[in-house]
């Protein structure tokens, strides 16, 4: 090969290399511009769609990674919106539940103030006795409203601590019969006021891993629900059974019961059955009971009876 041919050959190689470099550089610039456009779409909240063919291309890899990032951001945004909506709903429900006892406190306080202003130092004995009786009624009403507020606040604190995992369930192998027995002592006064009788069927021994304080709270809430919605002079049946997997604590009442389709709804926060009329309550007890049972690795069931309701707490053996 002569010198001229060799020079021409080298010039051709250089020119070809330059053309390839320029072409590749152009492709890279186009890829970077597309990647920049995709990041702008993410910032603007626009949905990304992969268009680059083949995973071997740099743009295809960037697109896939940006799509995954967008999906992660969308998931976190939806979770944040859901959490915000739940908080707003909870605040609204708290305000609604607290409005009635607060209004009662305000009203009866005003009544007491008016009675104090119109009272005469030399009033007749009969009038004094009458005013004392009325004042006692107002004070009793105030105390009842105060009790409801304390119950609400305590329940809200328990719900928040359980849901945020601030309180840990401390489970140890304990005598379940003793835990249940303690709850009967707590519910006794309420049951006696309505002349409710308990029919109790328990085995001689029942041991399982549980937190006696929190599980006692759950059992009390279920018993309280049964007493609350039973007619005066009624009966509540309580039984404890065991199979290979679970200890089943069943509480059956013969009260107002629930409608079809409410079997799961009664465990929702602040839910009250459609048959509830004048019975007091806030729809918190069964919600807390189920949360506590879930934290013990168990589950709760409800079954419509005719009449009444059967609630079952299942605890792993």
GROMACS .gro file of C-alpha atoms in nm:
model
  317
    1UNK     CA    1   0.000   0.000   0.000
    2UNK     CA    2   0.144   0.337  -0.098
    3UNK     CA    3   0.150   0.639   0.129
    4UNK     CA    4  -0.148   0.808  -0.035
    5UNK     CA    5  -0.366   0.503   0.004
    6UNK     CA    6  -0.258   0.460   0.363
    7UNK     CA    7  -0.339   0.826   0.439
    8UNK     CA    8  -0.677   0.791   0.274
    9UNK     CA    9  -0.744   0.476   0.477
   10UNK     CA   10  -0.659   0.650   0.804
   11UNK     CA   11  -0.868   0.952   0.713
   12UNK     CA   12  -1.160   0.719   0.645
   13UNK     CA   13  -1.121   0.548   0.980
   14UNK     CA   14  -1.103   0.882   1.159
   15UNK     CA   15  -1.406   1.013   0.974
   16UNK     CA   16  -1.602   0.697   1.046
   17UNK     CA   17  -1.507   0.709   1.412
   18UNK     CA   18  -1.611   1.072   1.431
   19UNK     CA   19  -1.945   0.997   1.269
   20UNK     CA   20  -2.009   0.708   1.515
   21UNK     CA   21  -1.907   0.926   1.810
   22UNK     CA   22  -2.133   1.209   1.696
   23UNK     CA   23  -2.421   0.966   1.641
   24UNK     CA   24  -2.376   0.801   1.983
   25UNK     CA   25  -2.344   1.140   2.149
   26UNK     CA   26  -2.665   1.249   1.981
   27UNK     CA   27  -2.840   0.934   2.105
   28UNK     CA   28  -2.715   0.993   2.460
   29UNK     CA   29  -2.837   1.353   2.450
   30UNK     CA   30  -3.178   1.237   2.331
   31UNK     CA   31  -3.190   0.977   2.609
   32UNK     CA   32  -3.094   1.239   2.869
   33UNK     CA   33  -3.359   1.476   2.737
   34UNK     CA   34  -3.622   1.200   2.758
   35UNK     CA   35  -3.506   1.110   3.110
   36UNK     CA   36  -3.527   1.478   3.208
   37UNK     CA   37  -3.878   1.496   3.062
   38UNK     CA   38  -3.980   1.189   3.263
   39UNK     CA   39  -3.851   1.341   3.586
   40UNK     CA   40  -4.056   1.652   3.507
   41UNK     CA   41  -4.360   1.428   3.456
   42UNK     CA   42  -4.301   1.272   3.799
   43UNK     CA   43  -4.276   1.615   3.963
   44UNK     CA   44  -4.593   1.726   3.782
   45UNK     CA   45  -4.780   1.411   3.887
   46UNK     CA   46  -4.824   1.281   3.532
   47UNK     CA   47  -4.833   0.905   3.473
   48UNK     CA   48  -4.520   0.755   3.315
   49UNK     CA   49  -4.531   0.499   3.036
   50UNK     CA   50  -4.231   0.299   2.924
   51UNK     CA   51  -4.157   0.342   2.553
   52UNK     CA   52  -3.792   0.243   2.510
   53UNK     CA   53  -3.759  -0.113   2.369
   54UNK     CA   54  -3.518  -0.359   2.521
   55UNK     CA   55  -3.371  -0.367   2.869
   56UNK     CA   56  -3.020  -0.345   2.725
   57UNK     CA   57  -3.063   0.024   2.639
   58UNK     CA   58  -2.971   0.284   2.897
   59UNK     CA   59  -3.296   0.474   2.844
   60UNK     CA   60  -3.501   0.159   2.898
   61UNK     CA   61  -3.330   0.096   3.231
   62UNK     CA   62  -3.379   0.458   3.336
   63UNK     CA   63  -3.745   0.446   3.236
   64UNK     CA   64  -3.808   0.127   3.434
   65UNK     CA   65  -3.640   0.270   3.741
   66UNK     CA   66  -3.833   0.597   3.717
   67UNK     CA   67  -4.161   0.408   3.677
   68UNK     CA   68  -4.081   0.207   3.991
   69UNK     CA   69  -3.997   0.528   4.178
   70UNK     CA   70  -4.327   0.681   4.067
   71UNK     CA   71  -4.520   0.373   4.179
   72UNK     CA   72  -4.351   0.386   4.520
   73UNK     CA   73  -4.429   0.757   4.554
   74UNK     CA   74  -4.791   0.699   4.451
   75UNK     CA   75  -4.825   0.422   4.709
   76UNK     CA   76  -4.685   0.638   4.986
   77UNK     CA   77  -4.904   0.930   4.879
   78UNK     CA   78  -5.216   0.712   4.891
   79UNK     CA   79  -5.118   0.581   5.234
   80UNK     CA   80  -5.065   0.938   5.357
   81UNK     CA   81  -5.402   1.046   5.218
   82UNK     CA   82  -5.573   0.747   5.376
   83UNK     CA   83  -5.408   0.820   5.711
   84UNK     CA   84  -5.508   1.186   5.686
   85UNK     CA   85  -5.868   1.094   5.605
   86UNK     CA   86  -5.879   0.853   5.900
   87UNK     CA   87  -5.742   1.120   6.134
   88UNK     CA   88  -5.996   1.374   6.009
   89UNK     CA   89  -6.275   1.120   6.049
   90UNK     CA   90  -6.155   1.033   6.400
   91UNK     CA   91  -6.144   1.400   6.503
   92UNK     CA   92  -6.496   1.448   6.368
   93UNK     CA   93  -6.622   1.140   6.553
   94UNK     CA   94  -6.454   1.249   6.876
   95UNK     CA   95  -6.616   1.592   6.852
   96UNK     CA   96  -6.955   1.433   6.780
   97UNK     CA   97  -6.930   1.183   7.066
   98UNK     CA   98  -6.821   1.446   7.318
   99UNK     CA   99  -7.079   1.706   7.219
  100UNK     CA  100  -7.371   1.553   7.412
  101UNK     CA  101  -7.204   1.510   7.755
  102UNK     CA  102  -7.046   1.854   7.725
  103UNK     CA  103  -7.384   2.007   7.643
  104UNK     CA  104  -7.537   1.830   7.942
  105UNK     CA  105  -7.267   1.960   8.175
  106UNK     CA  106  -7.322   2.313   8.044
  107UNK     CA  107  -7.700   2.291   8.078
  108UNK     CA  108  -7.710   2.146   8.430
  109UNK     CA  109  -7.442   2.386   8.548
  110UNK     CA  110  -7.665   2.668   8.425
  111UNK     CA  111  -7.964   2.521   8.609
  112UNK     CA  112  -7.768   2.501   8.934
  113UNK     CA  113  -7.652   2.860   8.888
  114UNK     CA  114  -8.008   2.979   8.832
  115UNK     CA  115  -8.130   2.795   9.141
  116UNK     CA  116  -7.858   2.953   9.351
  117UNK     CA  117  -7.952   3.301   9.227
  118UNK     CA  118  -8.325   3.268   9.295
  119UNK     CA  119  -8.287   3.090   9.629
  120UNK     CA  120  -8.402   3.300   9.932
  121UNK     CA  121  -8.226   3.275  10.268
  122UNK     CA  122  -8.557   3.240  10.452
  123UNK     CA  123  -8.730   3.001  10.218
  124UNK     CA  124  -8.977   2.755  10.357
  125UNK     CA  125  -8.859   2.412  10.464
  126UNK     CA  126  -9.062   2.235  10.193
  127UNK     CA  127  -8.922   2.458   9.921
  128UNK     CA  128  -8.570   2.400  10.055
  129UNK     CA  129  -8.622   2.024  10.040
  130UNK     CA  130  -8.759   2.051   9.685
  131UNK     CA  131  -8.462   2.260   9.573
  132UNK     CA  132  -8.225   2.014   9.738
  133UNK     CA  133  -8.383   1.724   9.548
  134UNK     CA  134  -8.358   1.911   9.218
  135UNK     CA  135  -7.999   2.008   9.290
  136UNK     CA  136  -7.919   1.644   9.365
  137UNK     CA  137  -8.069   1.541   9.030
  138UNK     CA  138  -7.858   1.800   8.850
  139UNK     CA  139  -7.544   1.692   9.031
  140UNK     CA  140  -7.617   1.328   8.944
  141UNK     CA  141  -7.660   1.425   8.579
  142UNK     CA  142  -7.332   1.616   8.589
  143UNK     CA  143  -7.155   1.317   8.738
  144UNK     CA  144  -7.297   1.089   8.468
  145UNK     CA  145  -7.180   1.326   8.193
  146UNK     CA  146  -6.839   1.343   8.357
  147UNK     CA  147  -6.826   0.962   8.366
  148UNK     CA  148  -6.904   0.943   7.996
  149UNK     CA  149  -6.631   1.194   7.913
  150UNK     CA  150  -6.377   1.002   8.119
  151UNK     CA  151  -6.481   0.679   7.945
  152UNK     CA  152  -6.446   0.840   7.602
  153UNK     CA  153  -6.106   0.990   7.678
  154UNK     CA  154  -5.977   0.662   7.825
  155UNK     CA  155  -6.109   0.468   7.524
  156UNK     CA  156  -5.950   0.711   7.277
  157UNK     CA  157  -5.617   0.683   7.456
  158UNK     CA  158  -5.635   0.301   7.448
  159UNK     CA  159  -5.726   0.301   7.078
  160UNK     CA  160  -5.445   0.538   6.987
  161UNK     CA  161  -5.185   0.346   7.187
  162UNK     CA  162  -5.291   0.011   7.043
  163UNK     CA  163  -5.305   0.135   6.684
  164UNK     CA  164  -4.971   0.316   6.706
  165UNK     CA  165  -4.814   0.016   6.884
  166UNK     CA  166  -4.715   0.238   7.176
  167UNK     CA  167  -4.842  -0.025   7.419
  168UNK     CA  168  -4.697  -0.370   7.374
  169UNK     CA  169  -4.896  -0.677   7.465
  170UNK     CA  170  -4.687  -0.862   7.724
  171UNK     CA  171  -4.788  -1.225   7.687
  172UNK     CA  172  -4.697  -1.495   7.932
  173UNK     CA  173  -4.836  -1.837   8.009
  174UNK     CA  174  -5.115  -1.759   8.254
  175UNK     CA  175  -5.432  -1.908   8.401
  176UNK     CA  176  -5.706  -1.797   8.165
  177UNK     CA  177  -5.979  -1.893   8.414
  178UNK     CA  178  -5.845  -1.641   8.664
  179UNK     CA  179  -5.838  -1.366   8.401
  180UNK     CA  180  -6.201  -1.436   8.310
  181UNK     CA  181  -6.306  -1.460   8.675
  182UNK     CA  182  -6.169  -1.112   8.744
  183UNK     CA  183  -6.386  -0.966   8.467
  184UNK     CA  184  -6.701  -1.109   8.627
  185UNK     CA  185  -6.613  -0.913   8.939
  186UNK     CA  186  -6.596  -0.595   8.732
  187UNK     CA  187  -6.927  -0.651   8.553
  188UNK     CA  188  -7.120  -0.769   8.859
  189UNK     CA  189  -7.269  -0.433   8.962
  190UNK     CA  190  -7.400  -0.356   8.614
  191UNK     CA  191  -7.550  -0.702   8.583
  192UNK     CA  192  -7.719  -0.679   8.924
  193UNK     CA  193  -7.881  -0.346   8.837
  194UNK     CA  194  -8.058  -0.517   8.545
  195UNK     CA  195  -8.099  -0.847   8.732
  196UNK     CA  196  -7.899  -1.028   8.466
  197UNK     CA  197  -7.809  -1.390   8.545
  198UNK     CA  198  -7.494  -1.557   8.416
  199UNK     CA  199  -7.486  -1.925   8.318
  200UNK     CA  200  -7.116  -2.015   8.318
  201UNK     CA  201  -6.961  -2.333   8.177
  202UNK     CA  202  -6.585  -2.362   8.227
  203UNK     CA  203  -6.333  -2.647   8.223
  204UNK     CA  204  -6.132  -2.728   8.532
  205UNK     CA  205  -5.814  -2.589   8.377
  206UNK     CA  206  -5.737  -2.347   8.092
  207UNK     CA  207  -5.389  -2.208   8.039
  208UNK     CA  208  -5.273  -2.001   7.745
  209UNK     CA  209  -5.019  -1.733   7.663
  210UNK     CA  210  -5.183  -1.392   7.712
  211UNK     CA  211  -5.162  -1.051   7.875
  212UNK     CA  212  -5.409  -1.075   8.163
  213UNK     CA  213  -5.472  -0.700   8.183
  214UNK     CA  214  -5.543  -0.642   7.815
  215UNK     CA  215  -5.726  -0.969   7.762
  216UNK     CA  216  -5.935  -0.891   8.070
  217UNK     CA  217  -6.024  -0.560   7.902
  218UNK     CA  218  -6.142  -0.746   7.592
  219UNK     CA  219  -6.351  -0.998   7.790
  220UNK     CA  220  -6.505  -0.721   8.000
  221UNK     CA  221  -6.607  -0.528   7.687
  222UNK     CA  222  -6.779  -0.836   7.546
  223UNK     CA  223  -6.960  -0.908   7.875
  224UNK     CA  224  -7.056  -0.542   7.905
  225UNK     CA  225  -7.201  -0.554   7.553
  226UNK     CA  226  -7.408  -0.859   7.645
  227UNK     CA  227  -7.543  -0.700   7.965
  228UNK     CA  228  -7.612  -0.366   7.797
  229UNK     CA  229  -7.829  -0.509   7.519
  230UNK     CA  230  -8.010  -0.771   7.729
  231UNK     CA  231  -8.354  -0.714   7.872
  232UNK     CA  232  -8.385  -0.671   8.249
  233UNK     CA  233  -8.405  -1.010   8.417
  234UNK     CA  234  -8.241  -1.177   8.118
  235UNK     CA  235  -7.968  -1.439   8.093
  236UNK     CA  236  -7.616  -1.435   7.953
  237UNK     CA  237  -7.444  -1.765   7.878
  238UNK     CA  238  -7.064  -1.782   7.901
  239UNK     CA  239  -6.867  -2.091   7.804
  240UNK     CA  240  -6.505  -2.180   7.743
  241UNK     CA  241  -6.413  -2.466   7.510
  242UNK     CA  242  -6.086  -2.594   7.370
  243UNK     CA  243  -5.989  -2.774   7.051
  244UNK     CA  244  -5.648  -2.860   6.907
  245UNK     CA  245  -5.576  -2.503   6.795
  246UNK     CA  246  -5.783  -2.257   6.995
  247UNK     CA  247  -5.949  -2.177   7.325
  248UNK     CA  248  -6.297  -2.050   7.241
  249UNK     CA  249  -6.466  -1.813   7.484
  250UNK     CA  250  -6.830  -1.775   7.382
  251UNK     CA  251  -7.069  -1.512   7.523
  252UNK     CA  252  -7.431  -1.548   7.416
  253UNK     CA  253  -7.708  -1.306   7.516
  254UNK     CA  254  -8.082  -1.305   7.446
  255UNK     CA  255  -8.111  -0.932   7.382
  256UNK     CA  256  -8.192  -0.714   7.083
  257UNK     CA  257  -7.940  -0.886   6.852
  258UNK     CA  258  -7.825  -0.749   6.518
  259UNK     CA  259  -7.955  -0.738   6.161
  260UNK     CA  260  -7.826  -0.950   5.874
  261UNK     CA  261  -7.504  -0.809   5.734
  262UNK     CA  262  -7.391  -0.651   6.060
  263UNK     CA  263  -7.182  -0.947   6.176
  264UNK     CA  264  -6.856  -0.775   6.082
  265UNK     CA  265  -6.969  -0.415   6.107
  266UNK     CA  266  -7.022  -0.432   6.484
  267UNK     CA  267  -6.642  -0.455   6.524
  268UNK     CA  268  -6.590  -0.123   6.347
  269UNK     CA  269  -6.486   0.182   6.545
  270UNK     CA  270  -6.789   0.383   6.668
  271UNK     CA  271  -7.037   0.153   6.492
  272UNK     CA  272  -7.371   0.096   6.660
  273UNK     CA  273  -7.623  -0.157   6.538
  274UNK     CA  274  -7.939  -0.057   6.356
  275UNK     CA  275  -8.153  -0.207   6.635
  276UNK     CA  276  -7.995   0.013   6.902
  277UNK     CA  277  -8.244   0.267   7.035
  278UNK     CA  278  -8.209   0.405   7.386
  279UNK     CA  279  -7.913   0.199   7.506
  280UNK     CA  280  -7.612   0.407   7.598
  281UNK     CA  281  -7.282   0.345   7.429
  282UNK     CA  282  -7.025   0.478   7.187
  283UNK     CA  283  -6.942   0.180   6.967
  284UNK     CA  284  -6.592   0.140   7.107
  285UNK     CA  285  -6.599  -0.174   7.323
  286UNK     CA  286  -6.614  -0.444   7.055
  287UNK     CA  287  -6.366  -0.258   6.837
  288UNK     CA  288  -6.114  -0.257   7.122
  289UNK     CA  289  -6.189  -0.620   7.206
  290UNK     CA  290  -6.115  -0.734   6.851
  291UNK     CA  291  -5.793  -0.531   6.833
  292UNK     CA  292  -5.672  -0.688   7.159
  293UNK     CA  293  -5.763  -1.041   7.046
  294UNK     CA  294  -5.584  -0.981   6.714
  295UNK     CA  295  -5.271  -0.872   6.900
  296UNK     CA  296  -5.287  -1.203   7.088
  297UNK     CA  297  -5.277  -1.389   6.755
  298UNK     CA  298  -5.645  -1.480   6.773
  299UNK     CA  299  -5.967  -1.363   6.611
  300UNK     CA  300  -6.328  -1.276   6.697
  301UNK     CA  301  -6.652  -1.390   6.540
  302UNK     CA  302  -7.013  -1.285   6.580
  303UNK     CA  303  -7.322  -1.486   6.499
  304UNK     CA  304  -7.685  -1.376   6.485
  305UNK     CA  305  -7.907  -1.574   6.717
  306UNK     CA  306  -8.283  -1.586   6.756
  307UNK     CA  307  -8.301  -1.401   6.981
  308UNK     CA  308  -7.976  -1.231   7.077
  309UNK     CA  309  -7.614  -1.245   6.970
  310UNK     CA  310  -7.321  -1.485   7.009
  311UNK     CA  311  -6.970  -1.340   7.032
  312UNK     CA  312  -6.674  -1.577   7.016
  313UNK     CA  313  -6.313  -1.498   7.109
  314UNK     CA  314  -6.059  -1.746   6.976
  315UNK     CA  315  -5.716  -1.758   7.141
  316UNK     CA  316  -5.433  -1.980   7.015
  317UNK     CA  317  -5.343  -2.263   7.249
   0.00000   0.00000   0.00000
